[in-house]
Amino acid sequence: MPNRMLKFVNLEQRTPPKRSAPERREDFEEIYEEFDPDSAADQAGRCSQCGVPFCQVHCPVHNNIPDWLMLTAEGRLEEAYEVSQATNNFPEICGRICPQDRLCEGNCVIEQAGHGTVTIGQVEKYITDTAWEEGWVQPVKPTHERDQSIGIVGAGPGGMAAAEQLRRKGYQVTIYDRHDRAGGLMIYGIPNFKLEKEVVERRSRLIADAGVVFKLNFEVGRDASLAELRAKHDAVLLATGVYKARDVKLPGAGLQNVFPALDYLIASNRKGLGDSVPDFDNGTLNAEGRDVVVIGGGDTAMDCVRTAVRQGATSVKCLYRRDRKNMPGSQREVANAEEEGVEFVWLAAPEAFDGRDNTVEEVRAVRMHLGVADATGRQTPQPVEGSNFTLKADMVIKALGFDPEDLPVLFNAPELETTNWGTVRVDHRTMMSNLDGVFAAGDIMRGASLVVWAIRDGRDAAESIDRHLKAKAEGPAVMAAE
Ligand SMILES: Cc1cc2nc3c(=O)[nH]c(=O)nc-3n(C[C@H](O)[C@H](O)[C@H](O)COP(=O)(O)OP(=O)(O)OC[C@H]3O[C@@H](n4cnc5c(N)ncnc54)[C@H](O)[C@@H]3O)c2cc1C
Ligand code: SF4
């Protein structure tokens, strides 16, 4: 058989075709087409099968990337899928929305050598989308059932990954979520043009088909206390994400038409899912015909600017206090936004929102420069004296990040320990909080992060819950030996 690998030497890097920017602006469909089988095999074959695969080292779930690339290059897709799903509950979701430029692809050895990374994310998406089409993706079937039950609070990627892993081991699993749909930020935060909702919904259905019970519209703290869940289940996993939007304390911040990012994105995502959204229909949360200024430089800001473009905004500007190189959002998404007509105003920060009749009309801003590095090594932005300017705006979206809600208060559980940042304090060896049998995973444990880290945490928590329950079942001697 001819060697199908190491093609990077004479084969250029290629991603699947991307739809043109004018076409993308008109709808909320995903922007990349799928690889055809030959291109997927060729692009996978660019991998050099490194002895120390840095792609895998830098993947939070340690995907066995070289192996599934080789299997794809050889046309053995079902095996590629088996290898890929062994370490990741949602590979086709990670293939779509992981910031690969900061993880696997950014560390790919042939990228470092100047040949252009293997397009790992696109191959991952291709493998699992094919697996769905071919019927290879099936609900997990436990080999034996266990009596013990686990209550999971939060149906985001962390909670759902844990649920699938625990079900695989035969536990009885119930997921509680305050929303009416499962998926967490994958369903109501991340827009359809990055992650089509059917891709998330078919995963939720698969997990339900495996026997996991979803109790939606169920808010822990309102419909049950943490103590009640602990009494009902043998273990509880908190995977509630982080939802307290960071705010700007500036003059005019309370004006109408100044919105938190998630209100805006949830309205748009609900509309796309076919829900009735009065605040969108009456124009309040619709950017059509408006001059929009989005404040922030992370993934949420990128999603807001690109949503505004698609809603038919007159102009869309993104104000960020650092420069392009130092922004937290994915460089790939910035490039996509620029292609779609978003204007980035780098090194600029808002000072006030001005308007009349309680309605914002412009953003007063100041230019920034990057000063000395702080304790974390990041240069601190400083205002440039006398560099004030204004931006016309009749809609301002604040995308400044999220902090945890006050869980001990919300859950009526003052005994639950949190960190100085409000995340649930856990023993990182076990993922267990200070309360016996209460574990935590995802953003509520590590702070606002990524889907792939939530999956990793969910899987780790499931392993730890399994060990904890087995030790309990086997009795005090085993627990003492742990
Ligand atoms: C706009 C936006 C865009 C993003 N884009 C990306 C991206 O492109 N790539 C990427 O990797 N990451 C992205 N992220 C980050 C990613 O979405 C999160 O890191 C990830 O979803 C965290 O998973 P989680 O399971 O911890 O929490 P979540 O996904 O937040 O899910 C938590 C769930 O818990 C539920 N819940 C909360 N409190 C309660 C309660 N009291 N009772 C019952 N249920 C409750 C919530 O309703 C929610 O469904 C983005 C985030 C945002 C906000
Ligand atoms: S680092 Fe790049 S070339 Fe090396 S194994 Fe991973 S994908 Fe292949």
XYZ file of C-alpha atoms and ligand atoms in Angstrom:
543
model
C 0.000 0.000 0.000
C 1.447 3.418 -0.871
C 2.298 5.614 2.108
C -0.747 7.785 2.653
C 0.854 10.014 5.268
C 3.472 12.809 5.283
C 1.822 14.533 2.349
C 2.503 17.964 3.849
C 5.735 17.972 1.831
C 3.923 18.561 -1.449
C 0.240 18.948 -0.607
C -1.045 22.393 0.384
C -3.264 22.851 3.387
C -6.898 23.190 2.397
C -10.098 23.627 4.390
C -13.505 22.722 2.963
C -14.992 25.558 0.892
C -16.272 28.499 2.927
C -19.439 30.186 1.675
C -18.901 33.715 0.341
C -19.253 36.546 2.852
C -22.208 38.212 1.027
C -24.064 34.880 1.070
C -23.235 34.292 4.763
C -24.580 37.700 5.746
C -28.013 36.680 4.495
C -28.609 33.639 6.719
C -27.649 31.852 9.939
C -26.412 28.625 8.328
C -22.931 27.269 9.103
C -20.271 28.847 6.935
C -18.103 25.817 6.025
C -19.166 23.115 3.641
C -18.160 19.490 4.343
C -14.966 17.900 3.006
C -15.545 15.448 0.170
C -14.085 11.988 0.988
C -10.968 12.404 -1.185
C -10.107 15.819 0.233
C -10.622 14.588 3.801
C -8.298 11.633 3.146
C -5.703 13.860 1.458
C -5.757 16.515 4.166
C -5.593 13.887 6.940
C -2.634 12.401 5.054
C -0.638 15.623 5.516
C 0.020 14.511 9.115
C 3.601 13.451 9.815
C 2.623 10.967 12.585
C 4.891 12.609 15.121
C 6.541 10.474 17.802
C 5.474 13.120 20.320
C 2.209 14.457 18.894
C 1.912 17.980 20.265
C -1.609 18.213 18.811
C -2.696 15.518 21.269
C -0.694 16.922 24.166
C -2.458 20.286 23.804
C -5.946 18.834 23.363
C -7.862 19.095 26.677
C -9.415 15.629 26.137
C -6.147 14.231 24.690
C -7.790 13.058 21.493
C -5.758 10.391 19.732
C -5.425 12.702 16.716
C -2.575 10.999 14.808
C -4.425 7.657 14.833
C -7.728 9.001 13.573
C -5.941 11.060 10.932
C -4.168 7.947 9.672
C -7.409 5.919 9.649
C -9.119 8.711 7.685
C -6.247 8.848 5.199
C -6.683 5.094 4.715
C -10.445 5.433 4.217
C -11.195 3.478 7.434
C -13.755 5.970 8.668
C -15.743 3.778 11.010
C -12.564 2.939 12.920
C -11.564 6.618 12.850
C -14.916 7.417 14.441
C -14.437 4.740 17.130
C -11.049 6.187 18.069
C -12.320 9.760 18.006
C -15.401 9.152 20.171
C -13.401 7.143 22.710
C -12.026 10.344 24.261
C -14.737 12.878 23.404
C -18.528 12.724 23.814
C -19.179 15.392 21.155
C -16.370 15.289 18.555
C -18.409 16.928 15.784
C -19.188 19.836 18.135
C -15.529 20.319 19.056
C -14.613 20.022 15.370
C -16.889 22.998 14.733
C -16.237 25.336 17.662
C -12.980 24.539 19.426
C -10.434 27.340 19.004
C -8.082 24.876 17.280
C -5.664 27.711 16.514
C -4.931 27.861 20.272
C -5.071 24.099 20.927
C -4.251 21.179 18.597
C -3.674 23.031 15.316
C -1.711 25.862 16.924
C 0.697 23.232 18.264
C 0.816 20.948 15.225
C 4.435 20.231 14.396
C 4.081 20.970 10.696
C 2.426 24.309 11.542
C 5.468 25.114 13.668
C 7.696 24.097 10.756
C 5.914 26.582 8.476
C 3.913 24.173 6.289
C 0.470 25.080 7.622
C -1.265 22.930 10.211
C -3.130 19.730 9.464
C -6.805 20.810 9.405
C -7.564 18.679 12.455
C -10.889 20.292 13.395
C -12.385 19.951 9.942
C -11.332 16.292 9.701
C -12.814 15.622 13.145
C -16.111 17.180 12.036
C -16.064 15.183 8.799
C -15.483 11.852 10.585
C -18.359 12.272 13.052
C -20.824 13.865 10.615
C -20.189 10.825 8.400
C -20.720 8.548 11.396
C -24.135 10.143 12.004
C -25.072 9.770 8.332
C -23.985 6.122 8.310
C -25.826 5.245 11.554
C -22.634 4.435 13.475
C -23.556 6.801 16.328
C -25.722 4.817 18.732
C -26.945 5.419 22.299
C -24.716 3.870 24.959
C -25.967 0.546 26.308
C -24.793 -0.310 29.829
C -23.807 -3.954 30.240
C -25.555 -4.023 33.620
C -27.819 -1.632 35.516
C -26.902 -0.163 38.904
C -29.428 1.011 41.484
C -27.571 4.146 42.473
C -28.752 7.418 41.025
C -26.965 10.643 40.179
C -28.595 14.058 39.879
C -26.836 16.446 37.508
C -27.651 20.157 37.636
C -27.096 21.672 34.188
C -27.561 20.201 30.708
C -24.574 21.948 29.121
C -21.587 20.072 27.675
C -20.179 19.363 31.156
C -23.405 17.894 32.516
C -24.254 15.975 29.353
C -20.769 14.449 28.964
C -20.886 13.305 32.597
C -24.398 11.908 32.125
C -23.364 9.813 29.131
C -20.285 8.462 30.893
C -22.245 7.573 34.047
C -25.010 5.935 32.035
C -22.346 3.867 30.251
C -21.441 2.485 33.686
C -25.089 1.655 34.394
C -26.039 4.415 36.848
C -29.528 5.968 36.874
C -29.037 9.567 35.790
C -31.352 12.588 35.929
C -30.324 15.969 34.487
C -32.106 19.082 35.783
C -32.022 22.277 33.741
C -33.783 25.589 34.172
C -34.101 26.064 30.422
C -36.719 24.432 28.237
C -34.063 22.807 26.019
C -30.902 20.845 26.797
C -27.478 21.996 25.556
C -26.577 24.935 27.827
C -24.617 27.599 25.996
C -24.328 25.285 22.987
C -28.050 25.798 22.384
C -28.781 29.342 23.624
C -25.358 31.083 23.586
C -23.390 29.958 20.535
C -25.105 31.045 17.291
C -26.319 28.711 14.577
C -23.720 29.908 12.031
C -20.996 28.348 14.252
C -22.969 25.364 15.523
C -26.258 24.373 13.959
C -28.834 23.597 16.625
C -29.779 20.223 15.154
C -26.181 19.104 15.811
C -26.753 19.754 19.533
C -30.314 18.478 19.619
C -29.467 15.117 18.060
C -26.873 14.662 20.851
C -29.477 15.447 23.551
C -31.856 12.937 21.952
C -29.092 10.310 21.876
C -28.395 10.785 25.575
C -32.134 10.567 26.359
C -32.300 7.380 24.254
C -29.528 5.944 26.436
C -31.890 6.280 29.398
C -30.857 9.606 30.910
C -33.912 11.470 32.242
C -34.072 15.202 31.443
C -36.113 17.377 33.809
C -36.287 20.682 31.957
C -37.802 23.967 33.183
C -36.526 22.816 36.581
C -34.454 25.387 38.435
C -32.483 24.141 41.399
C -32.914 26.771 44.085
C -36.500 27.445 42.994
C -37.998 23.997 42.353
C -35.762 22.064 44.756
C -32.956 22.905 47.152
C -29.528 21.306 46.969
C -30.377 19.443 50.203
C -33.434 17.901 48.541
C -31.358 16.734 45.571
C -28.766 15.245 47.905
C -31.481 13.350 49.748
C -32.893 12.030 46.484
C -29.660 10.979 44.736
C -26.552 9.047 45.755
C -24.391 11.783 44.227
C -24.994 15.231 42.759
C -22.951 16.951 40.041
C -23.101 20.734 39.740
C -22.541 21.773 36.107
C -24.460 25.029 36.085
C -22.079 27.186 34.051
C -21.476 30.885 34.761
C -24.163 33.428 33.969
C -23.609 36.650 35.922
C -22.703 39.123 33.154
C -19.813 41.466 33.970
C -20.956 45.058 33.666
C -19.422 48.434 32.878
C -19.901 51.113 35.511
C -19.967 54.084 33.154
C -22.231 57.103 32.746
C -25.232 56.160 30.622
C -24.815 52.399 31.158
C -28.477 52.219 32.190
C -29.808 53.752 28.967
C -32.280 51.791 26.883
C -30.640 50.022 23.946
C -27.609 49.038 26.048
C -27.946 45.268 26.439
C -26.081 42.355 28.021
C -24.726 40.024 25.323
C -26.528 36.898 26.439
C -29.984 38.560 26.371
C -29.269 39.509 22.785
C -27.898 36.096 21.735
C -30.618 34.081 23.496
C -33.307 36.121 21.717
C -31.634 35.494 18.354
C -31.105 31.769 19.004
C -34.690 31.310 20.219
C -35.960 33.076 17.125
C -33.895 30.694 14.971
C -35.384 27.739 16.855
C -38.871 28.973 15.968
C -39.893 30.315 19.403
C -42.050 33.376 19.893
C -39.725 36.137 21.158
C -41.700 39.344 21.823
C -38.565 41.443 22.532
C -37.159 40.458 19.165
C -40.408 40.895 17.256
C -40.987 44.390 18.680
C -37.474 45.389 17.602
C -35.920 45.755 21.071
C -33.379 42.940 20.631
C -33.163 43.071 16.830
C -30.210 44.885 15.236
C -31.907 45.417 11.869
C -31.290 48.933 10.536
C -29.237 49.959 13.560
C -25.702 51.183 14.214
C -24.393 48.572 16.608
C -21.364 48.844 18.891
C -20.256 45.684 20.691
C -17.859 46.056 23.617
C -15.450 43.189 24.276
C -12.943 40.950 22.507
C -13.893 37.379 23.409
C -15.940 34.661 21.738
C -19.171 36.226 22.981
C -18.348 39.577 21.370
C -17.492 37.824 18.089
C -20.830 36.013 18.167
C -22.704 39.279 18.805
C -21.077 41.224 15.957
C -21.663 38.416 13.474
C -25.285 38.000 14.622
C -25.875 41.758 14.174
C -24.505 41.600 10.620
C -26.942 38.798 9.789
C -29.882 40.667 11.304
C -29.248 43.501 8.834
C -27.543 46.118 11.018
C -26.540 49.328 9.211
C -23.062 49.217 10.755
C -21.328 46.937 13.261
C -18.255 47.952 15.234
C -16.355 46.018 17.873
C -14.586 48.089 20.518
C -11.773 46.290 22.332
C -9.238 47.761 24.735
C -6.302 45.581 23.694
C -4.984 44.825 20.206
C -5.738 41.945 17.889
C -2.792 39.892 19.096
C -3.902 40.146 22.713
C -7.608 39.490 22.353
C -9.089 36.401 24.041
C -11.363 35.416 21.115
C -10.374 33.033 18.341
C -8.364 34.624 15.494
C -10.331 32.500 13.044
C -13.581 34.102 14.203
C -12.121 37.628 13.925
C -11.136 36.887 10.326
C -14.640 35.564 9.609
C -16.194 38.672 11.182
C -13.975 40.999 9.152
C -14.903 39.198 5.941
C -18.565 39.691 6.855
C -18.111 43.455 7.241
C -17.478 44.005 10.955
C -15.162 46.901 11.776
C -12.769 46.338 14.678
C -11.728 49.348 16.720
C -8.672 47.959 18.509
C -7.029 49.619 21.503
C -10.130 51.590 22.436
C -12.351 51.605 25.527
C -15.740 53.172 26.247
C -15.933 56.098 28.705
C -19.662 56.880 28.566
C -22.875 56.232 26.664
C -24.647 59.427 25.585
C -28.207 59.808 24.415
C -31.571 61.520 24.673
C -34.969 60.323 25.891
C -33.284 57.499 27.755
C -31.951 56.091 24.460
C -28.294 55.703 23.575
C -27.107 57.684 20.516
C -23.345 57.485 20.744
C -20.483 55.854 22.606
C -17.786 58.152 23.952
C -14.475 56.297 23.785
C -10.764 56.776 24.341
C -7.724 55.268 22.628
C -5.574 52.907 24.708
C -1.979 51.744 24.622
C -0.540 48.622 26.185
C 1.549 49.440 29.237
C 3.610 47.305 31.607
C 2.734 43.669 32.146
C 0.723 42.733 35.247
C 1.317 39.730 37.538
C -0.164 37.392 34.906
C 2.247 38.692 32.251
C -0.481 40.510 30.279
C 0.192 44.129 29.328
C -2.242 46.504 31.048
C -4.201 48.838 28.738
C -3.767 52.539 29.607
C -5.786 55.460 28.184
C -3.972 57.811 25.802
C -4.580 61.326 27.091
C -6.584 63.601 24.779
C -7.451 60.824 22.346
C -11.220 60.813 22.915
C -13.575 60.080 20.053
C -17.211 59.124 19.545
C -18.994 56.340 17.701
C -22.576 56.608 16.474
C -24.667 53.883 18.107
C -28.326 53.160 18.599
C -27.647 49.700 19.997
C -24.807 48.819 22.375
C -24.050 45.250 23.421
C -21.892 44.561 26.467
C -19.851 41.379 26.011
C -17.411 41.636 28.897
C -17.494 38.075 30.192
C -19.300 36.178 32.904
C -18.873 35.393 36.582
C -20.527 32.629 38.603
C -23.865 33.254 40.229
C -23.917 33.032 44.031
C -24.666 29.296 44.249
C -24.705 28.968 48.062
C -27.445 31.632 48.172
C -29.243 30.433 45.048
C -29.301 26.812 46.220
C -30.085 27.713 49.812
C -26.854 25.911 50.744
C -24.607 28.297 52.734
C -22.427 25.314 53.650
C -21.244 24.909 49.997
C -17.724 26.354 49.758
C -16.761 28.598 46.848
C -13.476 30.211 45.807
C -12.713 33.945 45.852
C -13.980 34.028 42.251
C -17.305 32.415 43.216
C -16.588 29.089 41.488
C -17.354 25.902 43.416
C -14.285 24.857 45.381
C -13.346 21.254 44.661
C -10.552 18.880 45.510
C -9.010 18.681 42.031
C -8.050 15.044 42.535
C -11.684 14.016 43.004
C -13.721 16.975 41.676
C -15.721 16.724 44.924
C -16.759 19.878 46.781
C -16.603 20.205 50.559
C -20.021 18.471 50.686
C -19.858 14.675 50.655
C -21.141 13.331 47.329
C -21.493 16.774 45.679
C -19.167 17.206 42.691
C -18.647 20.082 40.213
C -17.574 20.322 36.566
C -17.295 22.820 33.720
C -17.436 26.604 33.950
C -18.901 26.632 37.478
C -15.771 24.836 38.665
C -13.042 26.435 36.459
C -14.618 29.795 35.469
C -15.777 30.788 31.963
C -13.859 28.530 29.598
C -14.478 26.271 26.598
C -16.841 23.485 25.594
C -13.957 21.023 25.322
C -12.831 21.749 28.901
C -16.401 21.249 30.135
C -16.443 17.853 28.378
C -13.134 16.927 29.991
C -14.397 17.964 33.430
C -17.665 16.090 32.942
C -15.758 12.916 32.047
C -13.355 13.314 34.986
C -16.258 13.944 37.381
C -18.052 10.822 36.109
C -14.951 8.694 36.833
C -14.651 10.196 40.266
C -18.354 9.737 41.099
C -18.048 6.096 40.037
C -15.045 5.564 42.342
C -16.827 7.342 45.189
C -20.030 5.296 44.877
C -18.191 1.993 44.493
C -16.119 2.762 47.562
C -19.284 3.619 49.499
C -20.997 0.434 48.369
C -18.000 -1.678 49.343
C -17.925 -0.229 52.842
C -15.758 1.707 55.258
C -12.646 -0.471 54.883
C -12.299 0.374 51.203
C -13.049 4.044 51.821
C -10.360 4.218 54.482
C -7.858 2.679 52.070
C -8.637 5.289 49.367
C -21.733 33.510 23.478
C -20.758 32.444 23.821
C -20.010 31.868 22.814
C -19.116 30.851 23.104
N -18.414 30.298 22.082
C -17.590 29.254 22.336
C -16.885 28.612 21.288
O -16.962 29.024 20.127
N -16.112 27.540 21.590
C -16.013 27.061 22.867
O -15.335 26.060 23.086
N -16.645 27.668 23.895
C -17.433 28.751 23.657
N -18.090 29.352 24.692
C -17.894 28.838 26.069
C -18.715 27.558 26.292
O -20.008 27.708 25.777
C -18.754 27.211 27.778
O -17.444 27.142 28.271
C -19.439 25.854 28.011
O -20.734 25.839 27.463
C -19.489 25.539 29.515
O -20.185 24.346 29.689
P -20.926 24.023 31.072
O -21.537 22.692 30.877
O -19.986 24.231 32.184
O -22.047 25.165 31.231
P -23.222 25.707 30.310
O -23.029 25.385 28.875
O -23.343 27.145 30.663
O -24.496 24.924 30.812
C -24.978 25.109 32.122
C -26.441 24.715 32.193
O -26.851 24.779 33.547
C -28.156 25.304 33.606
N -28.377 25.870 34.945
C -27.726 26.918 35.504
N -28.189 27.131 36.743
C -29.168 26.216 36.959
C -30.034 25.943 38.054
N -29.999 26.656 39.173
N -30.924 24.932 37.934
C -30.996 24.187 36.799
N -30.195 24.418 35.730
C -29.286 25.415 35.814
C -28.187 26.333 32.496
O -29.524 26.594 32.079
C -27.367 25.645 31.415
O -28.180 24.892 30.535
C -18.958 30.407 24.440
C -19.689 31.012 25.470
C -20.573 32.026 25.170
C -21.338 32.694 26.274
S 1.286 17.504 15.589
Fe 0.427 17.716 13.481
S 1.783 16.447 12.233
Fe 2.160 15.828 14.375
S 0.783 14.066 14.777
Fe -0.351 15.954 15.338
S -1.482 16.531 13.482
Fe 0.103 15.076 12.848
